[in-house]
Amino acid sequence: SKSNEPAPAPPVVHYHMNKLTTSRTPIANKETVLILTPLTRFYQGYWDNLLKLSYPHEYISLGFIIPKTKEGNQAYAALQAQVTKTQSGPKAKRFASITILRQDTENPLQSQNEAERHKLENQKARRAAMAKARNSLLFTTMGPTTSWILWMDADIVETPASLIQDLAAYDVPIIAPNVFQRFYNNEKKAMDIRPYDYNNWVDSPTAQAMAAKMGKDEVLFEGYNEMATYRSLMVMMYDPSADPTTKVKLDGVGGATLLVKAEVHRDGAMFPAFPFYHLIETEGFAKMAARLNWASYGLPHYLVYHYNE
Amino acid sequence: SKSNEPAPAPPVVHYHMNKLTTSRTPIANKETVLILTPLTRFYQGYWDNLLKLSYPHEYISLGFIIPKTKEGNQAYAALQAQVTKTQSGPKAKRFASITILRQDTENPLQSQNEAERHKLENQKARRAAMAKARNSLLFTTMGPTTSWILWMDADIVETPASLIQDLAAYDVPIIAPNVFQRFYNNEKKAMDIRPYDYNNWVDSPTAQAMAAKMGKDEVLFEGYNEMATYRSLMVMMYDPSADPTTKVKLDGVGGATLLVKAEVHRDGAMFPAFPFYHLIETEGFAKMAARLNWASYGLPHYLVYHYNE
Ligand SMILES: Nc1nc2c(ncn2[C@@H]2O[C@H](COP(=O)(O)OP(=O)(O)O)[C@@H](O)[C@H]2O)c(=O)[nH]1
Ligand SMILES: Nc1nc2c(ncn2[C@@H]2O[C@H](COP(=O)(O)OP(=O)(O)O)[C@@H](O)[C@H]2O)c(=O)[nH]1
Ligand SMILES: [Mn+2]
Ligand SMILES: [Mn+2]
């Protein structure tokens, strides 16, 4: 564990960005993937799922940003233990590199339970703080050899092992799987699944009209009855009997699991911490990417799972 | 010269961002400065000026982005020759690290002479391309140990040797010296100086009113008679008899020479390649930083000099 010593760098490095590919066959082209995770709580299920990813770990780098709070310190210790174990374990499971940033925010939000953090009045400050954390992590860790960025929240505990290959195969700038949650259905007396991430959506005339009437600094949030937008939510499009490879074009995206071509970020697309077309954070990112002519897509019938508190 | 091989990274690196300072005494705190230069033409005067900077070179890293054009190839070769010479010369003059990116833009703008590139009808495309080049360079080279970013155009050929210390001493988020140009004044039959960079300005009610009437995708450019904004231009504030340490608050900035605290960029402030409040590139950057509560300042009586074609 080194503390703020710059890694020794060779005096001159030349990079030919046009030789850096971002293709539908990323393994064959040895494309590097940077998995970025803002983290306040450590879940073993998240780490175990990461270890199971079948994309060659030698092409995967990990980046974390953890707030300087009591909870963040606990998460940091738990992460560090797993990192040490993995990086000294079997070579095939080791990741190319791991960067852990401790956040220097003056007033980090205290972590909240699901109900509290989803309250509308808490959204603007919380999403702005998240946006800054994501930008800090992105600007600090993306390097000249990064082909793909996989945004993966710390509470995503189950994905197909072939997640990266599956998403990259679509060869689109930005792509999101559908984020669900497993739960015990008391009526059915059995495990079941339900929608989790409402930030993947197709815009609606209603939402557009609401935005047009809003004050300059107001933000439109998704998933609140007080603010019915009639956007088409990807979580609502899920159909287990449909062609699982179907993709839809999205206007807003979530960051829980999101594969982005590095050139999208390099052009300047980031997570606005201020209202951008009345959108913020990951939803604002999709809009900013669109302004830079990069389209977002979603896979309504391809599921990943969020932890159930 | 390595080609796209990732530099060997230690398996795990921890960074405590709160220990990373950005202070008015950067040398005492061993703060690292990343000098970023988009480059199409190489001027020996630029390199010589860089070598003369008295900030310890061991804390300075350099980053360049050079387009894949015939002119870019020439600039690349000239830069490489100087880099090799410097990095194998006296230790005190060597920089900590140097990264050179070759731009993968599909249609890089052909470099233009001063008259051509300043034509209003060429501004939007040119400034958007510049914005993307700056973002690519920034997102790719900023690391976890970077305290400051000094934006420095390749045609800035003369600054005080203490430039970095002088600007950092103001301890403000964003600060620009005044960019002038030396020329031979035929009337006076002597060398003289004249304003060069019109992008450092204080906003005006006229410009605000013009922006309010503009179409969503229109951009307001500074320094064109067709579009008189009545903004207060920093180049016009220069007074050789005034207190040289005077600073003014700016609403728009240029990128020819600009010192930025790394946390400003880390929060997400970048160079919009799309109209952002009817501003683009460096002027849009100042506006975006302002939206993130980071203020910009200028030093009207502290001069640096642009090459005279
Ligand atoms: N660094 C950092 N990460 C955070 C912060 N708040 C939440 N996170 C992480 O960001 C991700 C999304 O946050 P979460 O609360 O799960 O959002 P939700 O599932 O959309 O309600 C998760 O990986 C969290 O661990 C924060 O203040 N700082
Ligand atoms: N990478 C890159 N650099 C460029 C490009 N066009 C100009 N530059 C560089 O960007 C900086 C600003 O451009 P310049 O033409 O001097 O702008 P002006 O002085 O404001 O007219 C200079 O350092 C140029 O060498 C480009 O297309 N790509
Ligand atoms: Mn979550
Ligand atoms: Mn210039």
JSON list of C-alpha atoms and ligand atoms in Angstrom, two decimals, chain B residues 38-41 65 67 103 117-118 126 130 153-155 196 306, ligand 2:
[
{"chain": "B", "resi": 38, "resn": "PRO", "atom": "CA", "xyz": [-2.61, 20.36, -28.13]},
{"chain": "B", "resi": 39, "resn": "LEU", "atom": "CA", "xyz": [-0.08, 20.69, -30.93]},
{"chain": "B", "resi": 40, "resn": "THR", "atom": "CA", "xyz": [-0.15, 21.00, -34.72]},
{"chain": "B", "resi": 41, "resn": "ARG", "atom": "CA", "xyz": [3.02, 23.00, -35.28]},
{"chain": "B", "resi": 65, "resn": "ILE", "atom": "CA", "xyz": [-1.99, 15.50, -28.51]},
{"chain": "B", "resi": 67, "resn": "PRO", "atom": "CA", "xyz": [-3.31, 15.18, -35.11]},
{"chain": "B", "resi": 103, "resn": "GLN", "atom": "CA", "xyz": [-5.15, 11.88, -32.41]},
{"chain": "B", "resi": 117, "resn": "ARG", "atom": "CA", "xyz": [-8.70, 29.96, -38.63]},
{"chain": "B", "resi": 118, "resn": "HIS", "atom": "CA", "xyz": [-10.13, 33.13, -37.10]},
{"chain": "B", "resi": 126, "resn": "ARG", "atom": "CA", "xyz": [-12.70, 24.34, -35.36]},
{"chain": "B", "resi": 130, "resn": "MET", "atom": "CA", "xyz": [-10.20, 21.64, -30.36]},
{"chain": "B", "resi": 153, "resn": "ASP", "atom": "CA", "xyz": [-0.70, 26.17, -26.37]},
{"chain": "B", "resi": 154, "resn": "ALA", "atom": "CA", "xyz": [2.17, 25.14, -28.62]},
{"chain": "B", "resi": 155, "resn": "ASP", "atom": "CA", "xyz": [2.56, 28.70, -29.91]},
{"chain": "B", "resi": 196, "resn": "TYR", "atom": "CA", "xyz": [-3.83, 38.32, -28.93]},
{"chain": "B", "resi": 306, "resn": "HIS", "atom": "CA", "xyz": [1.87, 34.15, -28.56]},
{"chain": "C", "resi": 2, "resn": "LIG", "atom": "N1", "xyz": [-4.28, 18.17, -31.42]},
{"chain": "C", "resi": 2, "resn": "LIG", "atom": "C1", "xyz": [-4.65, 19.26, -32.12]},
{"chain": "C", "resi": 2, "resn": "LIG", "atom": "N2", "xyz": [-4.12, 20.46, -31.82]},
{"chain": "C", "resi": 2, "resn": "LIG", "atom": "C2", "xyz": [-4.52, 21.53, -32.55]},
{"chain": "C", "resi": 2, "resn": "LIG", "atom": "C3", "xyz": [-5.46, 21.43, -33.60]},
{"chain": "C", "resi": 2, "resn": "LIG", "atom": "N3", "xyz": [-5.64, 22.68, -34.12]},
{"chain": "C", "resi": 2, "resn": "LIG", "atom": "C4", "xyz": [-4.85, 23.51, -33.40]},
{"chain": "C", "resi": 2, "resn": "LIG", "atom": "N4", "xyz": [-4.16, 22.84, -32.45]},
{"chain": "C", "resi": 2, "resn": "LIG", "atom": "C5", "xyz": [-3.25, 23.37, -31.42]},
{"chain": "C", "resi": 2, "resn": "LIG", "atom": "O1", "xyz": [-4.11, 23.96, -30.45]},
{"chain": "C", "resi": 2, "resn": "LIG", "atom": "C6", "xyz": [-3.61, 25.20, -29.98]},
{"chain": "C", "resi": 2, "resn": "LIG", "atom": "C7", "xyz": [-4.55, 26.36, -30.33]},
{"chain": "C", "resi": 2, "resn": "LIG", "atom": "O2", "xyz": [-4.73, 26.42, -31.72]},
{"chain": "C", "resi": 2, "resn": "LIG", "atom": "P1", "xyz": [-4.41, 27.74, -32.56]},
{"chain": "C", "resi": 2, "resn": "LIG", "atom": "O3", "xyz": [-4.67, 27.42, -33.99]},
{"chain": "C", "resi": 2, "resn": "LIG", "atom": "O4", "xyz": [-3.06, 28.25, -32.22]},
{"chain": "C", "resi": 2, "resn": "LIG", "atom": "O5", "xyz": [-5.53, 28.71, -32.00]},
{"chain": "C", "resi": 2, "resn": "LIG", "atom": "P2", "xyz": [-5.53, 30.31, -31.92]},
{"chain": "C", "resi": 2, "resn": "LIG", "atom": "O6", "xyz": [-4.17, 30.80, -31.54]},
{"chain": "C", "resi": 2, "resn": "LIG", "atom": "O7", "xyz": [-6.59, 30.57, -30.88]},
{"chain": "C", "resi": 2, "resn": "LIG", "atom": "O8", "xyz": [-5.95, 30.77, -33.28]},
{"chain": "C", "resi": 2, "resn": "LIG", "atom": "C8", "xyz": [-2.23, 25.32, -30.57]},
{"chain": "C", "resi": 2, "resn": "LIG", "atom": "O9", "xyz": [-1.33, 24.75, -29.64]},
{"chain": "C", "resi": 2, "resn": "LIG", "atom": "C9", "xyz": [-2.29, 24.45, -31.83]},
{"chain": "C", "resi": 2, "resn": "LIG", "atom": "O10", "xyz": [-1.02, 23.90, -32.16]},
{"chain": "C", "resi": 2, "resn": "LIG", "atom": "C10", "xyz": [-5.99, 20.12, -33.91]},
{"chain": "C", "resi": 2, "resn": "LIG", "atom": "O11", "xyz": [-6.81, 19.92, -34.81]},
{"chain": "C", "resi": 2, "resn": "LIG", "atom": "N5", "xyz": [-5.56, 19.08, -33.12]}
]
